[in-house]
mmCIF file with all atom_site columns, C-alpha atoms in Angstrom:
data_model
loop_
_atom_site.group_PDB
_atom_site.id
_atom_site.type_symbol
_atom_site.label_atom_id
_atom_site.label_alt_id
_atom_site.label_comp_id
_atom_site.label_asym_id
_atom_site.label_entity_id
_atom_site.label_seq_id
_atom_site.pdbx_PDB_ins_code
_atom_site.Cartn_x
_atom_site.Cartn_y
_atom_site.Cartn_z
_atom_site.occupancy
_atom_site.B_iso_or_equiv
_atom_site.pdbx_formal_charge
_atom_site.auth_seq_id
_atom_site.auth_comp_id
_atom_site.auth_asym_id
_atom_site.auth_atom_id
_atom_site.pdbx_PDB_model_num
ATOM 1   C CA . GLN E 1 1   ? -7.565  21.830 -6.935  1.00 0.00 ? 1   GLN E CA 1
ATOM 2   C CA . VAL E 1 2   ? -9.225  21.476 -3.538  1.00 0.00 ? 2   VAL E CA 1
ATOM 3   C CA . GLN E 1 3   ? -7.010  20.914 -0.509  1.00 0.00 ? 3   GLN E CA 1
ATOM 4   C CA . LEU E 1 4   ? -7.983  20.148 3.073   1.00 0.00 ? 4   LEU E CA 1
ATOM 5   C CA . VAL E 1 5   ? -5.959  20.773 6.218   1.00 0.00 ? 5   VAL E CA 1
ATOM 6   C CA . GLU E 1 6   ? -7.063  19.453 9.606   1.00 0.00 ? 6   GLU E CA 1
ATOM 7   C CA . SER E 1 7   ? -6.196  20.996 12.959  1.00 0.00 ? 7   SER E CA 1
ATOM 8   C CA . GLY E 1 8   ? -7.274  20.952 16.564  1.00 0.00 ? 8   GLY E CA 1
ATOM 9   C CA . GLY E 1 9   ? -6.169  17.519 17.641  1.00 0.00 ? 9   GLY E CA 1
ATOM 10  C CA . GLY E 1 10  ? -4.341  16.848 20.862  1.00 0.00 ? 10  GLY E CA 1
ATOM 11  C CA . SER E 1 11  ? -4.204  14.794 24.033  1.00 0.00 ? 11  SER E CA 1
ATOM 12  C CA . VAL E 1 12  ? -7.072  14.810 26.507  1.00 0.00 ? 12  VAL E CA 1
ATOM 13  C CA . GLN E 1 13  ? -8.288  12.685 29.363  1.00 0.00 ? 13  GLN E CA 1
ATOM 14  C CA . THR E 1 14  ? -11.388 10.549 29.302  1.00 0.00 ? 14  THR E CA 1
ATOM 15  C CA . GLY E 1 15  ? -14.463 12.753 29.356  1.00 0.00 ? 15  GLY E CA 1
ATOM 16  C CA . GLY E 1 16  ? -12.713 15.684 27.777  1.00 0.00 ? 16  GLY E CA 1
ATOM 17  C CA . SER E 1 17  ? -13.623 17.590 24.632  1.00 0.00 ? 17  SER E CA 1
ATOM 18  C CA . LEU E 1 18  ? -11.885 18.681 21.465  1.00 0.00 ? 18  LEU E CA 1
ATOM 19  C CA . LYS E 1 19  ? -13.024 20.639 18.435  1.00 0.00 ? 19  LYS E CA 1
ATOM 20  C CA . LEU E 1 20  ? -11.383 19.746 15.166  1.00 0.00 ? 20  LEU E CA 1
ATOM 21  C CA . SER E 1 21  ? -11.267 22.086 12.200  1.00 0.00 ? 21  SER E CA 1
ATOM 22  C CA . CYS E 1 22  ? -10.783 21.356 8.526   1.00 0.00 ? 22  CYS E CA 1
ATOM 23  C CA . THR E 1 23  ? -9.848  24.304 6.372   1.00 0.00 ? 23  THR E CA 1
ATOM 24  C CA . VAL E 1 24  ? -10.697 23.923 2.708   1.00 0.00 ? 24  VAL E CA 1
ATOM 25  C CA . SER E 1 25  ? -8.685  25.822 0.140   1.00 0.00 ? 25  SER E CA 1
ATOM 26  C CA . GLY E 1 26  ? -9.439  26.035 -3.530  1.00 0.00 ? 26  GLY E CA 1
ATOM 27  C CA . ASP E 1 27  ? -12.801 26.547 -5.150  1.00 0.00 ? 27  ASP E CA 1
ATOM 28  C CA . ILE E 1 28  ? -15.173 23.692 -4.421  1.00 0.00 ? 28  ILE E CA 1
ATOM 29  C CA . ARG E 1 29  ? -17.434 24.811 -7.242  1.00 0.00 ? 29  ARG E CA 1
ATOM 30  C CA . VAL E 1 30  ? -14.592 24.611 -9.747  1.00 0.00 ? 30  VAL E CA 1
ATOM 31  C CA . ARG E 1 31  ? -14.022 21.017 -8.694  1.00 0.00 ? 31  ARG E CA 1
ATOM 32  C CA . TYR E 1 32  ? -17.662 19.905 -8.423  1.00 0.00 ? 32  TYR E CA 1
ATOM 33  C CA . GLY E 1 33  ? -19.586 22.473 -10.428 1.00 0.00 ? 33  GLY E CA 1
ATOM 34  C CA . PRO E 1 34  ? -23.238 22.852 -9.455  1.00 0.00 ? 34  PRO E CA 1
ATOM 35  C CA . ARG E 1 35  ? -23.485 19.224 -8.322  1.00 0.00 ? 35  ARG E CA 1
ATOM 36  C CA . PRO E 1 36  ? -23.915 18.308 -4.670  1.00 0.00 ? 36  PRO E CA 1
ATOM 37  C CA . TYR E 1 37  ? -20.931 17.242 -2.636  1.00 0.00 ? 37  TYR E CA 1
ATOM 38  C CA . CYS E 1 38  ? -20.400 15.560 0.688   1.00 0.00 ? 38  CYS E CA 1
ATOM 39  C CA . MET E 1 39  ? -17.947 16.338 3.455   1.00 0.00 ? 39  MET E CA 1
ATOM 40  C CA . VAL E 1 40  ? -17.031 13.772 6.052   1.00 0.00 ? 40  VAL E CA 1
ATOM 41  C CA . TRP E 1 41  ? -14.830 13.114 9.010   1.00 0.00 ? 41  TRP E CA 1
ATOM 42  C CA . PHE E 1 42  ? -13.288 9.698  9.270   1.00 0.00 ? 42  PHE E CA 1
ATOM 43  C CA . ARG E 1 43  ? -10.656 8.246  11.565  1.00 0.00 ? 43  ARG E CA 1
ATOM 44  C CA . GLN E 1 44  ? -8.061  5.550  11.575  1.00 0.00 ? 44  GLN E CA 1
ATOM 45  C CA . ALA E 1 45  ? -6.611  4.072  14.719  1.00 0.00 ? 45  ALA E CA 1
ATOM 46  C CA . GLN E 1 46  ? -3.209  2.463  14.581  1.00 0.00 ? 46  GLN E CA 1
ATOM 47  C CA . GLY E 1 47  ? -3.434  -0.989 13.049  1.00 0.00 ? 47  GLY E CA 1
ATOM 48  C CA . LYS E 1 48  ? -7.135  -0.669 12.251  1.00 0.00 ? 48  LYS E CA 1
ATOM 49  C CA . ASP E 1 49  ? -9.256  0.082  9.209   1.00 0.00 ? 49  ASP E CA 1
ATOM 50  C CA . ARG E 1 50  ? -10.603 3.516  8.409   1.00 0.00 ? 50  ARG E CA 1
ATOM 51  C CA . GLU E 1 51  ? -13.860 4.263  10.200  1.00 0.00 ? 51  GLU E CA 1
ATOM 52  C CA . GLY E 1 52  ? -16.473 6.799  9.198   1.00 0.00 ? 52  GLY E CA 1
ATOM 53  C CA . VAL E 1 53  ? -17.399 9.315  11.877  1.00 0.00 ? 53  VAL E CA 1
ATOM 54  C CA . ALA E 1 54  ? -19.830 11.892 10.480  1.00 0.00 ? 54  ALA E CA 1
ATOM 55  C CA . ALA E 1 55  ? -21.011 13.432 7.244   1.00 0.00 ? 55  ALA E CA 1
ATOM 56  C CA . ILE E 1 56  ? -22.583 16.699 6.189   1.00 0.00 ? 56  ILE E CA 1
ATOM 57  C CA . GLU E 1 57  ? -24.196 17.306 2.831   1.00 0.00 ? 57  GLU E CA 1
ATOM 58  C CA . TYR E 1 58  ? -23.752 20.542 0.938   1.00 0.00 ? 58  TYR E CA 1
ATOM 59  C CA . HIS E 1 59  ? -27.154 21.775 2.146   1.00 0.00 ? 59  HIS E CA 1
ATOM 60  C CA . GLY E 1 60  ? -26.365 21.001 5.791   1.00 0.00 ? 60  GLY E CA 1
ATOM 61  C CA . SER E 1 61  ? -28.011 17.658 6.474   1.00 0.00 ? 61  SER E CA 1
ATOM 62  C CA . THR E 1 62  ? -25.891 15.600 8.889   1.00 0.00 ? 62  THR E CA 1
ATOM 63  C CA . GLN E 1 63  ? -25.374 11.913 9.602   1.00 0.00 ? 63  GLN E CA 1
ATOM 64  C CA . TYR E 1 64  ? -23.352 10.118 12.245  1.00 0.00 ? 64  TYR E CA 1
ATOM 65  C CA . ALA E 1 65  ? -21.890 6.726  12.867  1.00 0.00 ? 65  ALA E CA 1
ATOM 66  C CA . GLU E 1 66  ? -24.383 5.030  15.152  1.00 0.00 ? 66  GLU E CA 1
ATOM 67  C CA . SER E 1 67  ? -21.868 4.438  17.927  1.00 0.00 ? 67  SER E CA 1
ATOM 68  C CA . LEU E 1 68  ? -20.886 8.114  18.048  1.00 0.00 ? 68  LEU E CA 1
ATOM 69  C CA . LYS E 1 69  ? -24.298 9.749  18.055  1.00 0.00 ? 69  LYS E CA 1
ATOM 70  C CA . GLY E 1 70  ? -24.759 12.148 20.915  1.00 0.00 ? 70  GLY E CA 1
ATOM 71  C CA . ARG E 1 71  ? -21.043 12.714 21.495  1.00 0.00 ? 71  ARG E CA 1
ATOM 72  C CA . PHE E 1 72  ? -19.832 14.111 18.168  1.00 0.00 ? 72  PHE E CA 1
ATOM 73  C CA . THR E 1 73  ? -21.256 17.026 16.176  1.00 0.00 ? 73  THR E CA 1
ATOM 74  C CA . ILE E 1 74  ? -20.313 17.911 12.623  1.00 0.00 ? 74  ILE E CA 1
ATOM 75  C CA . SER E 1 75  ? -20.874 21.413 11.295  1.00 0.00 ? 75  SER E CA 1
ATOM 76  C CA . LYS E 1 76  ? -19.522 23.780 8.691   1.00 0.00 ? 76  LYS E CA 1
ATOM 77  C CA . ASP E 1 77  ? -19.049 27.447 8.032   1.00 0.00 ? 77  ASP E CA 1
ATOM 78  C CA . SER E 1 78  ? -19.595 27.694 4.298   1.00 0.00 ? 78  SER E CA 1
ATOM 79  C CA . ALA E 1 79  ? -18.586 31.346 4.173   1.00 0.00 ? 79  ALA E CA 1
ATOM 80  C CA . LYS E 1 80  ? -15.189 30.513 5.670   1.00 0.00 ? 80  LYS E CA 1
ATOM 81  C CA . ASN E 1 81  ? -14.885 27.084 4.011   1.00 0.00 ? 81  ASN E CA 1
ATOM 82  C CA . ILE E 1 82  ? -14.243 25.381 7.341   1.00 0.00 ? 82  ILE E CA 1
ATOM 83  C CA . LEU E 1 83  ? -15.601 22.038 8.481   1.00 0.00 ? 83  LEU E CA 1
ATOM 84  C CA . TYR E 1 84  ? -15.774 21.284 12.192  1.00 0.00 ? 84  TYR E CA 1
ATOM 85  C CA . LEU E 1 85  ? -16.076 18.255 14.432  1.00 0.00 ? 85  LEU E CA 1
ATOM 86  C CA . GLN E 1 86  ? -17.004 18.886 18.055  1.00 0.00 ? 86  GLN E CA 1
ATOM 87  C CA . MET E 1 87  ? -16.114 15.847 20.147  1.00 0.00 ? 87  MET E CA 1
ATOM 88  C CA . ASP E 1 88  ? -17.421 15.565 23.703  1.00 0.00 ? 88  ASP E CA 1
ATOM 89  C CA . ASN E 1 89  ? -17.153 12.923 26.408  1.00 0.00 ? 89  ASN E CA 1
ATOM 90  C CA . LEU E 1 90  ? -14.134 11.443 24.682  1.00 0.00 ? 90  LEU E CA 1
ATOM 91  C CA . LYS E 1 91  ? -13.122 7.873  25.397  1.00 0.00 ? 91  LYS E CA 1
ATOM 92  C CA . PRO E 1 92  ? -9.810  6.037  24.955  1.00 0.00 ? 92  PRO E CA 1
ATOM 93  C CA . GLU E 1 93  ? -11.307 4.158  22.006  1.00 0.00 ? 93  GLU E CA 1
ATOM 94  C CA . ASP E 1 94  ? -11.661 7.496  20.203  1.00 0.00 ? 94  ASP E CA 1
ATOM 95  C CA . THR E 1 95  ? -7.877  7.672  19.931  1.00 0.00 ? 95  THR E CA 1
ATOM 96  C CA . ALA E 1 96  ? -7.029  7.870  16.228  1.00 0.00 ? 96  ALA E CA 1
ATOM 97  C CA . MET E 1 97  ? -5.864  10.051 13.387  1.00 0.00 ? 97  MET E CA 1
ATOM 98  C CA . TYR E 1 98  ? -8.843  12.112 12.272  1.00 0.00 ? 98  TYR E CA 1
ATOM 99  C CA . HIS E 1 99  ? -9.216  13.165 8.659   1.00 0.00 ? 99  HIS E CA 1
ATOM 100 C CA . CYS E 1 100 ? -11.694 15.310 6.793   1.00 0.00 ? 100 CYS E CA 1
ATOM 101 C CA . ALA E 1 101 ? -12.661 14.567 3.217   1.00 0.00 ? 101 ALA E CA 1
ATOM 102 C CA . ILE E 1 102 ? -14.810 15.828 0.377   1.00 0.00 ? 102 ILE E CA 1
ATOM 103 C CA . TYR E 1 103 ? -16.308 13.942 -2.551  1.00 0.00 ? 103 TYR E CA 1
ATOM 104 C CA . GLY E 1 104 ? -18.955 14.352 -5.195  1.00 0.00 ? 104 GLY E CA 1
ATOM 105 C CA . ASP E 1 105 ? -22.428 12.899 -5.629  1.00 0.00 ? 105 ASP E CA 1
ATOM 106 C CA . ASP E 1 106 ? -21.287 9.879  -7.607  1.00 0.00 ? 106 ASP E CA 1
ATOM 107 C CA . TRP E 1 107 ? -21.143 8.299  -4.168  1.00 0.00 ? 107 TRP E CA 1
ATOM 108 C CA . LEU E 1 108 ? -23.675 8.048  -1.365  1.00 0.00 ? 108 LEU E CA 1
ATOM 109 C CA . CYS E 1 109 ? -23.114 10.724 1.254   1.00 0.00 ? 109 CYS E CA 1
ATOM 110 C CA . GLY E 1 110 ? -22.869 9.221  4.709   1.00 0.00 ? 110 GLY E CA 1
ATOM 111 C CA . PRO E 1 111 ? -20.650 8.562  7.723   1.00 0.00 ? 111 PRO E CA 1
ATOM 112 C CA . TYR E 1 112 ? -18.297 6.320  5.770   1.00 0.00 ? 112 TYR E CA 1
ATOM 113 C CA . PRO E 1 113 ? -14.669 6.557  4.702   1.00 0.00 ? 113 PRO E CA 1
ATOM 114 C CA . PRO E 1 114 ? -14.397 8.507  1.452   1.00 0.00 ? 114 PRO E CA 1
ATOM 115 C CA . PRO E 1 115 ? -14.167 6.884  -1.965  1.00 0.00 ? 115 PRO E CA 1
ATOM 116 C CA . THR E 1 116 ? -10.810 6.735  -3.690  1.00 0.00 ? 116 THR E CA 1
ATOM 117 C CA . ASP E 1 117 ? -11.623 9.679  -5.937  1.00 0.00 ? 117 ASP E CA 1
ATOM 118 C CA . GLY E 1 118 ? -12.347 11.889 -2.949  1.00 0.00 ? 118 GLY E CA 1
ATOM 119 C CA . THR E 1 119 ? -9.913  14.361 -1.456  1.00 0.00 ? 119 THR E CA 1
ATOM 120 C CA . TRP E 1 120 ? -8.736  14.284 2.142   1.00 0.00 ? 120 TRP E CA 1
ATOM 121 C CA . GLY E 1 121 ? -6.169  15.882 4.363   1.00 0.00 ? 121 GLY E CA 1
ATOM 122 C CA . GLN E 1 122 ? -3.171  14.547 6.253   1.00 0.00 ? 122 GLN E CA 1
ATOM 123 C CA . GLY E 1 123 ? -5.115  14.303 9.478   1.00 0.00 ? 123 GLY E CA 1
ATOM 124 C CA . THR E 1 124 ? -4.823  15.476 13.063  1.00 0.00 ? 124 THR E CA 1
ATOM 125 C CA . GLN E 1 125 ? -4.047  13.107 15.921  1.00 0.00 ? 125 GLN E CA 1
ATOM 126 C CA . VAL E 1 126 ? -6.440  12.711 18.825  1.00 0.00 ? 126 VAL E CA 1
ATOM 127 C CA . THR E 1 127 ? -5.248  10.819 21.880  1.00 0.00 ? 127 THR E CA 1
ATOM 128 C CA . VAL E 1 128 ? -7.530  10.092 24.814  1.00 0.00 ? 128 VAL E CA 1
ATOM 129 C CA . SER E 1 129 ? -5.998  8.738  27.992  1.00 0.00 ? 129 SER E CA 1
ATOM 130 C CA . SER E 1 130 ? -7.831  6.934  30.765  1.00 0.00 ? 130 SER E CA 1
#
């Protein structure tokens, strides 16, 4: 059983930065075996649909939502099983609950909300004030 717990959210002013962390517990290889897997960050603002933010494949290749390129950076520490999201130059429209997720290679890996058979955490709230 793989579980994910997000942290690092908070309240910042426009232009500020935050670094989110996603700690993964459980053995990813037990869940997915030798097959590739994808880890993503997605967000959901109040009253809106889920929105993909960034993705990182098991070998480290990254992808970003077009509108967020240049401001957000996804990375991971495989030894510590931690996924990160560095967010710079934050804007009020970035206000949302941010979630991390993991899913297998039955689905295309990309900056999209996870499929229903993926696993994600409860989220961490990011609030950006003007």
